[in-house]
PDB file of C-alpha atoms and ligand atoms in Angstrom:
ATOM      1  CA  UNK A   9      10.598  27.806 -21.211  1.00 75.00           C
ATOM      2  CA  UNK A  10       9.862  29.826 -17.778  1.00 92.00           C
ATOM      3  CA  UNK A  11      10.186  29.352 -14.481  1.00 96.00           C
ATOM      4  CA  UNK A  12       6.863  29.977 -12.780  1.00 98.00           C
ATOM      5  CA  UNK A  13       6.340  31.377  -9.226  1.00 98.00           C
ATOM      6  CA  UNK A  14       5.273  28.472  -6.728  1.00 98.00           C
ATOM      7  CA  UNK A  15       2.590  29.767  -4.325  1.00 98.00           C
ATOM      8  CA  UNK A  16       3.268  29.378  -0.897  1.00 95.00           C
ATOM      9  CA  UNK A  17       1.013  27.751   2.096  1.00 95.00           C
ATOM     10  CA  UNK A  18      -0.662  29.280   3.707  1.00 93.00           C
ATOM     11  CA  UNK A  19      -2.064  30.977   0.836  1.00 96.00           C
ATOM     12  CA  UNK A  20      -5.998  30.155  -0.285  1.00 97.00           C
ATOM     13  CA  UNK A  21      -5.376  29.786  -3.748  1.00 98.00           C
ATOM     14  CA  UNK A  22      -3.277  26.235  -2.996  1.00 98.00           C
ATOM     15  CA  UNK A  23      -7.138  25.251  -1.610  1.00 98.00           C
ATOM     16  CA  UNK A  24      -9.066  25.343  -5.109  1.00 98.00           C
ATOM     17  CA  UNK A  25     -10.058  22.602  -6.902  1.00 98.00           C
ATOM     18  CA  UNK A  26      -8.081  22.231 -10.015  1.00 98.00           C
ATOM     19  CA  UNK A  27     -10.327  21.450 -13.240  1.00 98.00           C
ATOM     20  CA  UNK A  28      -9.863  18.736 -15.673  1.00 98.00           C
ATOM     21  CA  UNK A  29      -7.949  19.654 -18.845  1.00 98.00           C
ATOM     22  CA  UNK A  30     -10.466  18.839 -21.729  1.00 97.00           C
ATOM     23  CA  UNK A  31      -7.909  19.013 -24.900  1.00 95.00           C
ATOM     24  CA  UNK A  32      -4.119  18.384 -24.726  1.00 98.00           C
ATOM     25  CA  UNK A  33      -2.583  21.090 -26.699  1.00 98.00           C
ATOM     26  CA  UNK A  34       0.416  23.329 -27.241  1.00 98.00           C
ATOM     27  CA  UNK A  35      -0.406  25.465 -24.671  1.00 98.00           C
ATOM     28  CA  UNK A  36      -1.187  22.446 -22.264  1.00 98.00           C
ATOM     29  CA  UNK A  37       2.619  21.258 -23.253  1.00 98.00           C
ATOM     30  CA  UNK A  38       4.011  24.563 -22.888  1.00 98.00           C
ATOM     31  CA  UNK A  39       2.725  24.758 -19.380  1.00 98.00           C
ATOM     32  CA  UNK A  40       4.113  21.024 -18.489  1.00 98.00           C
ATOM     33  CA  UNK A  41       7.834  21.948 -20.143  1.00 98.00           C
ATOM     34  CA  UNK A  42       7.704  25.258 -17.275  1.00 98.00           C
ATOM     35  CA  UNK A  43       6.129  23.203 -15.044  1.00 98.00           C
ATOM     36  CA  UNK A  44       9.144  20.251 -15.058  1.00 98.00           C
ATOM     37  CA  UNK A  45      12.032  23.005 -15.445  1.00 98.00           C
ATOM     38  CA  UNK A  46      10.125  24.879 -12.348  1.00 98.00           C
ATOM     39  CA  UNK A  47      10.325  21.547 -10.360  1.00 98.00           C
ATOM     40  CA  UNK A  48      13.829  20.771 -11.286  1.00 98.00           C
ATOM     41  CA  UNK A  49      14.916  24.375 -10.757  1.00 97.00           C
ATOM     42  CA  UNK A  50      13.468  24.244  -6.820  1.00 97.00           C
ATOM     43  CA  UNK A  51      14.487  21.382  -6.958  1.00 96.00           C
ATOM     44  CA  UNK A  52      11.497  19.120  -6.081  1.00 97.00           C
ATOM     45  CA  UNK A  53      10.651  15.888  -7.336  1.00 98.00           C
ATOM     46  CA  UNK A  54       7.346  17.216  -8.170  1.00 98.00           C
ATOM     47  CA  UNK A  55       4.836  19.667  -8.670  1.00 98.00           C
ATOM     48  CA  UNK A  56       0.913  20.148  -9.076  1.00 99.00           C
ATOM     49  CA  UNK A  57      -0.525  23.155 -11.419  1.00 98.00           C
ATOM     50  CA  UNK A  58      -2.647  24.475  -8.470  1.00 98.00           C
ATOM     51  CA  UNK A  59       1.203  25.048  -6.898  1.00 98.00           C
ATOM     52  CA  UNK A  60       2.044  27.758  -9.922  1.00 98.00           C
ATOM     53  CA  UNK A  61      -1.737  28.941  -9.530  1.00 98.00           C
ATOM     54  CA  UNK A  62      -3.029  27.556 -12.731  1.00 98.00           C
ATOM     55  CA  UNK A  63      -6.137  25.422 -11.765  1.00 98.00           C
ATOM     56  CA  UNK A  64      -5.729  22.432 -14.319  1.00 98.00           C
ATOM     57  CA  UNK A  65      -5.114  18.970 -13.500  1.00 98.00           C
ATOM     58  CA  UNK A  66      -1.971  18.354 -14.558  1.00 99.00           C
ATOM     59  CA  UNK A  67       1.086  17.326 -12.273  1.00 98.00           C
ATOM     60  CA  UNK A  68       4.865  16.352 -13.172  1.00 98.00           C
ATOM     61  CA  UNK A  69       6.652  14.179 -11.489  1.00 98.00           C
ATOM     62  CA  UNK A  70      10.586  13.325 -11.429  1.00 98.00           C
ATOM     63  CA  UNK A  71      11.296  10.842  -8.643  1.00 98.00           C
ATOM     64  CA  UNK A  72      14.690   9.864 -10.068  1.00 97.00           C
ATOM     65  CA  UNK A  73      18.491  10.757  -8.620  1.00 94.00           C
ATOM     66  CA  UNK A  74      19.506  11.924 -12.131  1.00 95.00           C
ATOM     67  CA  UNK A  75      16.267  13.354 -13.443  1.00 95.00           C
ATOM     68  CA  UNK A  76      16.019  10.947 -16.080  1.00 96.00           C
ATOM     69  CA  UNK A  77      12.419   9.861 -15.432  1.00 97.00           C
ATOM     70  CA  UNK A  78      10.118  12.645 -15.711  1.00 98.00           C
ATOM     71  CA  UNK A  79       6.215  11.956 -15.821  1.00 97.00           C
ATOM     72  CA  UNK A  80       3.505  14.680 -17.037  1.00 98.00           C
ATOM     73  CA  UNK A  81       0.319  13.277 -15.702  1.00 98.00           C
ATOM     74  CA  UNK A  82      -2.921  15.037 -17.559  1.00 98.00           C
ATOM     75  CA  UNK A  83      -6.286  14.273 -15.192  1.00 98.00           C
ATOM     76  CA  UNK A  84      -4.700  11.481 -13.280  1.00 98.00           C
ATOM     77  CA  UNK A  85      -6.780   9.456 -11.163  1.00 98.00           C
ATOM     78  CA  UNK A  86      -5.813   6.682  -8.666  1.00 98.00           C
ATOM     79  CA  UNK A  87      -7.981   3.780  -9.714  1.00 98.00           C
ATOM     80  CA  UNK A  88      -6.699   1.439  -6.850  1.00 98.00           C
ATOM     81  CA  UNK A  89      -4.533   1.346  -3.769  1.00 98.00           C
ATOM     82  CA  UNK A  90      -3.510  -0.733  -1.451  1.00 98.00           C
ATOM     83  CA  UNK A  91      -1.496  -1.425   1.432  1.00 98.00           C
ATOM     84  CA  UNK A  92      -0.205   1.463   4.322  1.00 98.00           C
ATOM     85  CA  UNK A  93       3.408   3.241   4.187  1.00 98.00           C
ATOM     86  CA  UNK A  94       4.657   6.045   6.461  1.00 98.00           C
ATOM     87  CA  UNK A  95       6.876   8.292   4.441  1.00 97.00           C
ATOM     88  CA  UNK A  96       8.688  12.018   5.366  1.00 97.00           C
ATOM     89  CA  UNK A  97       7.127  14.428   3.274  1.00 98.00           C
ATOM     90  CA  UNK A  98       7.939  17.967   1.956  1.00 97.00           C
ATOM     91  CA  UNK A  99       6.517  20.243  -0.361  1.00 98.00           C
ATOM     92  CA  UNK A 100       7.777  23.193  -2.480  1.00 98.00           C
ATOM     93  CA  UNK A 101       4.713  25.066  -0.848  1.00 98.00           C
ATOM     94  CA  UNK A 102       5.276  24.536   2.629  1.00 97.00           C
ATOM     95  CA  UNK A 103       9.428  25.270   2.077  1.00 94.00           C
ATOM     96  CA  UNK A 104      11.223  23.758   5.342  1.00 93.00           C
ATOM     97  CA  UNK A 105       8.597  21.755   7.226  1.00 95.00           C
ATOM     98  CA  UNK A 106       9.005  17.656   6.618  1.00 96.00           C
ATOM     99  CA  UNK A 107       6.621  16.005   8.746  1.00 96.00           C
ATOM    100  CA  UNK A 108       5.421  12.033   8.435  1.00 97.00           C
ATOM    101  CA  UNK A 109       1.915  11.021   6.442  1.00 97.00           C
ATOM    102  CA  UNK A 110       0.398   7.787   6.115  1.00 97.00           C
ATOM    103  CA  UNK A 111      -0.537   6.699   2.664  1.00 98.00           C
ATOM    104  CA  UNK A 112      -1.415   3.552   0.179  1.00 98.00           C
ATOM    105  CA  UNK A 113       1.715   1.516  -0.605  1.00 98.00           C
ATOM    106  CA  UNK A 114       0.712   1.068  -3.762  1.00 98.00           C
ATOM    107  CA  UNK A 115      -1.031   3.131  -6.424  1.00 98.00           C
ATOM    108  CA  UNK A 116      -2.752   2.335  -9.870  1.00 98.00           C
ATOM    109  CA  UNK A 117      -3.093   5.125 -12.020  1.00 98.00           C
ATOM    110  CA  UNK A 118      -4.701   6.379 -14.833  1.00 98.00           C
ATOM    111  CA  UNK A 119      -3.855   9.581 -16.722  1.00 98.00           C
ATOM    112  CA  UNK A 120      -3.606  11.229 -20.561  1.00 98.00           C
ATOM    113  CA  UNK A 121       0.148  12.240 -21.516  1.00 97.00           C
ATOM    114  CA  UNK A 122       1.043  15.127 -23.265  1.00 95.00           C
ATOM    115  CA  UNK A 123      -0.259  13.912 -26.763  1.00 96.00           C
ATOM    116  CA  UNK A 124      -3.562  13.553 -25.046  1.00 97.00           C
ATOM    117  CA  UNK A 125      -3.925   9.527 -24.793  1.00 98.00           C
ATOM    118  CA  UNK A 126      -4.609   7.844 -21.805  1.00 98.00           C
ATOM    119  CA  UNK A 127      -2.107   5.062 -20.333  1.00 98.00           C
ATOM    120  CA  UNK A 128      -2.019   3.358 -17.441  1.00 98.00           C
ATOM    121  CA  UNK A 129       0.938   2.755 -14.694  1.00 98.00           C
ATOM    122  CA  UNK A 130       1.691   0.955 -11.286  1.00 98.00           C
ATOM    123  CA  UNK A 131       3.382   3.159  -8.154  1.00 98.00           C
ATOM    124  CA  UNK A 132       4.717   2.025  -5.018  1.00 98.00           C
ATOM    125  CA  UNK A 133       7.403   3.589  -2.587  1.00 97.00           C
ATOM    126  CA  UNK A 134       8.318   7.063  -2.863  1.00 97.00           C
ATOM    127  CA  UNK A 135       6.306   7.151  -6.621  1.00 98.00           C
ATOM    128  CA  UNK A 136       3.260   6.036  -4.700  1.00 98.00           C
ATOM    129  CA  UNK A 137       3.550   8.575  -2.068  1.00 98.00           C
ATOM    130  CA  UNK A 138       4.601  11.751  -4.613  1.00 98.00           C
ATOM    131  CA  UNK A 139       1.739  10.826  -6.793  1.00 98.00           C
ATOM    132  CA  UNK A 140      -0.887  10.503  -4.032  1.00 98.00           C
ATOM    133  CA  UNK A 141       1.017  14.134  -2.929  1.00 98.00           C
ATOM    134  CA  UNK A 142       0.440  15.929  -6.150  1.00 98.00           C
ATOM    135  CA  UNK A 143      -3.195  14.662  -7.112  1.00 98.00           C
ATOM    136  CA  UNK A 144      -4.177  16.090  -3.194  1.00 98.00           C
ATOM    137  CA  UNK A 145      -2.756  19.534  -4.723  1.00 98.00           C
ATOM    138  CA  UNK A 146      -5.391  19.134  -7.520  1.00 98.00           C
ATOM    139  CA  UNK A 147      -8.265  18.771  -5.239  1.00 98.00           C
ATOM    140  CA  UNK A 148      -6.589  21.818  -2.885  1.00 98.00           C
ATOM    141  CA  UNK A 149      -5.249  19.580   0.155  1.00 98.00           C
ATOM    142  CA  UNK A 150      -1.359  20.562   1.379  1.00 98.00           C
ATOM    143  CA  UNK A 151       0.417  17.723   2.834  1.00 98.00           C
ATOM    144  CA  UNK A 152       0.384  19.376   6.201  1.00 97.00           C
ATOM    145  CA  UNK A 153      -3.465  18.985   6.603  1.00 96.00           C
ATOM    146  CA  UNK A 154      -3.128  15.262   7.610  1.00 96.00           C
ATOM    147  CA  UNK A 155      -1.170  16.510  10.901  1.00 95.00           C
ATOM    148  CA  UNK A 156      -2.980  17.113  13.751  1.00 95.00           C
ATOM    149  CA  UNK A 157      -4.290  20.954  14.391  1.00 94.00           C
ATOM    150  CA  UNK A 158      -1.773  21.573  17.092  1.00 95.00           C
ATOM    151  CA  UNK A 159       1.154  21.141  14.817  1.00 94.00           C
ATOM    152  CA  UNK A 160      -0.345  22.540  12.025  1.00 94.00           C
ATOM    153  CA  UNK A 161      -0.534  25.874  13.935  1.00 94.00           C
ATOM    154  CA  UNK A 162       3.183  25.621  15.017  1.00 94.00           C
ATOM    155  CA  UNK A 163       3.980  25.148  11.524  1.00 93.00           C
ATOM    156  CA  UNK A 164       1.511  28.370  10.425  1.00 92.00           C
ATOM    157  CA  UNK A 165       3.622  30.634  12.663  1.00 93.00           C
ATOM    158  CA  UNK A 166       6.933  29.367  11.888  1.00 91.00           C
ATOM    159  CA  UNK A 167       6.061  29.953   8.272  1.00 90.00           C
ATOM    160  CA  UNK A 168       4.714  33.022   8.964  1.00 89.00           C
ATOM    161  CA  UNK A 169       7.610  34.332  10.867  1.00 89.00           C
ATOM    162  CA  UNK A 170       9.726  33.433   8.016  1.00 85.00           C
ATOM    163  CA  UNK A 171       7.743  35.155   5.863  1.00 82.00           C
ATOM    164  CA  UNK A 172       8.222  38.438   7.850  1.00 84.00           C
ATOM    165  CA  UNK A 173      11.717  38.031   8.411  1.00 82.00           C
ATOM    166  CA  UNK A 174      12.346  37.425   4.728  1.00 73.00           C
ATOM    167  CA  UNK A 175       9.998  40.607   3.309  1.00 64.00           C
TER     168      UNK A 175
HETATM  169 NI1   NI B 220       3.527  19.593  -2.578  1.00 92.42          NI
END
């Protein structure tokens, strides 16, 4: 296992649209084992491909205290929502900014696992919001495009002076 380099906003590779995986293999599970040990390393309680620039969909997911719950999602789709929450997000892309989005309460989602077959589950609460977070990564949207442009630019130059005072 590795631990892969997470891209960080605002750079343009986190805005492509990550492609659908058309065979579950050992390369595909190779990529999901560095992709949890990445996420646990950070630690974050999940991660999208696009976020280690590899343009699949495929997204892990850990929301548990004791990491004993870890979900590899392969082309997930949300195939219904419903209901509003407001929830503080972060992201290991945007490290240090948590700001509030508004999202579906609920989730139903469809997805392959790593052997390749598809299953089903039901989301709500912070699962709801993480996988509604990682599936934006897939189709290149970062959290932080929900917030309005004025904060969004405060948050560009506080990100971009911590990138100069940490090179
Ligand atoms: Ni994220």
């Amino acid at each position: 296992m590795a631990l892969l380099p997470i891209l960080r906003y605002p750079d343009p590779r986190l805005h492509t649209v990550a492609a659908p995986v058309a065979g579950v293999d050992e390369d595909i599970r190779r990529l999901i084992a560095d992709m949890a040990e990445t996420m646990y390393e950070a630690p974050g309680i999940g991660l999208a491909a696009t976020q280690v620039d590899v343009h699949k969909r495929i997204v892990v997911i850990d929301v548990s205290e004791d990491r004993s719950d870890l979900r590899a999602l392969i082309n997930p789709e949300i195939i219904e929502r419903d209901g509003e929450q407001v929830h503080e997000e972060g992201c290991l892309s945007v490290p240090g900014i948590y700001e509030k989005v508004t999202r579906a309460e609920r989730v139903k989602v469809r997805a392959l696992n790593d052997k390749g077959e598809p299953f089903e589950f039901e989301a709500d609460g912070l699962l709801a919001v993480c996988v509604q977070h990682e599936i934006d990564h897939l189709d290149g949207k970062v959290f932080v495009e929900y917030l309005s442009q004025l904060k969004l630019g405060r948050i560009k130059s506080k990100l971009a002076k911590k990138a100069r005072i940490t090179a």
